[in-house]
XYZ file of C-alpha atoms in Angstrom:
132
model
C 33.875 -4.149 -62.627
C 35.354 -1.062 -63.621
C 37.101 1.848 -61.510
C 33.785 3.901 -61.629
C 31.797 1.092 -60.275
C 34.183 0.441 -57.938
C 34.382 4.127 -56.610
C 30.470 4.186 -56.657
C 30.319 1.026 -54.265
C 33.008 2.584 -52.012
C 31.195 5.687 -51.720
C 27.756 4.073 -50.950
C 29.803 1.835 -48.116
C 31.171 5.338 -46.946
C 28.056 7.021 -46.883
C 26.302 3.985 -44.771
C 28.894 3.729 -42.562
C 28.992 7.616 -41.775
C 25.592 7.246 -41.282
C 25.915 4.553 -38.765
C 28.616 6.511 -36.939
C 26.258 9.503 -36.835
C 23.776 7.036 -34.996
C 25.980 5.777 -32.712
C 27.405 9.719 -31.667
C 23.612 10.363 -31.073
C 23.251 7.477 -28.668
C 26.309 8.267 -26.931
C 25.011 11.797 -26.276
C 21.629 10.349 -25.044
C 23.584 7.849 -22.733
C 26.280 10.555 -21.360
C 22.975 13.230 -20.535
C 21.166 10.268 -18.924
C 24.649 9.330 -16.902
C 24.779 12.876 -15.933
C 21.251 12.954 -14.609
C 21.341 9.856 -12.656
C 24.621 10.778 -11.099
C 22.951 14.350 -10.056
C 20.352 12.025 -8.629
C 22.507 9.822 -6.728
C 24.192 12.775 -5.182
C 21.288 14.491 -4.093
C 19.972 10.809 -2.502
C 22.862 10.623 -0.773
C 22.745 13.968 0.946
C 19.228 13.721 1.628
C 20.112 10.424 3.413
C 22.883 12.165 5.360
C 20.893 14.854 6.484
C 17.847 12.666 7.591
C 20.337 10.463 9.478
C 21.887 13.468 11.110
C 18.637 15.114 12.048
C 17.004 11.515 13.248
C 17.863 9.881 16.931
C 19.164 6.468 16.533
C 16.705 3.830 16.802
C 17.720 2.566 20.408
C 16.960 6.407 21.356
C 13.766 6.911 22.899
C 11.403 9.992 21.948
C 12.532 13.050 24.019
C 9.970 13.077 27.136
C 9.636 16.490 26.974
C 7.463 16.285 23.890
C 4.385 15.141 25.856
C 4.790 18.387 27.847
C 5.531 20.893 25.283
C 2.415 19.462 23.775
C 0.351 19.971 26.930
C 1.880 23.415 27.266
C 0.848 24.492 23.916
C -2.804 23.132 24.398
C -3.094 25.038 27.827
C -1.588 28.193 25.984
C -4.744 28.053 23.653
C -7.192 26.975 26.365
C -6.147 30.120 28.460
C -6.465 32.369 25.226
C -9.196 30.777 23.172
C -10.139 33.796 21.392
C -6.566 34.921 20.473
C -4.706 33.898 17.278
C -1.133 32.945 17.931
C 2.066 32.696 15.289
C 4.453 29.892 16.411
C 6.940 32.421 17.336
C 4.796 34.522 19.710
C 3.635 31.111 21.143
C 7.472 30.505 21.930
C 7.611 34.042 23.613
C 4.301 33.358 25.753
C 5.587 30.018 27.018
C 9.019 31.006 27.489
C 10.561 28.513 24.936
C 13.579 29.323 22.800
C 12.813 31.458 19.799
C 15.570 30.158 17.632
C 14.273 29.331 13.917
C 14.649 25.471 14.439
C 12.643 25.251 17.729
C 9.926 27.539 16.188
C 9.812 25.374 12.941
C 9.419 22.183 15.232
C 6.379 24.178 17.015
C 4.813 25.095 13.488
C 4.914 21.180 12.919
C 3.201 20.362 16.262
C 0.387 23.368 15.485
C -0.078 21.625 12.039
C -0.644 18.542 13.495
C -3.189 19.893 16.182
C -5.020 21.640 13.306
C -5.091 18.262 11.319
C -6.592 16.884 14.582
C -9.402 19.592 14.563
C -7.804 21.061 17.902
C -6.810 24.397 16.283
C -8.082 26.242 13.254
C -5.946 28.311 10.794
C -7.613 31.682 10.443
C -4.831 33.206 8.481
C -1.606 31.990 6.902
C 0.688 30.859 10.136
C -1.765 31.639 12.503
C -3.607 29.403 14.961
C -6.448 29.659 17.105
C -8.394 27.261 19.300
C -11.319 25.666 17.312
C -14.554 26.808 18.907
């Protein structure tokens, strides 16, 4: 074996090893990106779990007793004014309920449920009326 053949063999081995190193770098980049996405997802899930835990009552706490009376008050309001459309905030004002955003959002959910149960219709976005 002469020096030229030895150098050619070394160059071929160098090229092969350099190509493998490039493949490994690409794999590392892919794994790093995937790890970053996965860690972000873990953070989102932990935050979601924390928020839900804070918002839900403990399992041994019963449903607040006022829930049924609130539904009844809403139904009574629509029965007294069957042709009138209400927004959730207007309904709160009519019933003398708190008008803070959290309370109004709970009522929006209740109105949605009454709509799905076919007691109410939604003639416009955010407006509710008794089904006739």
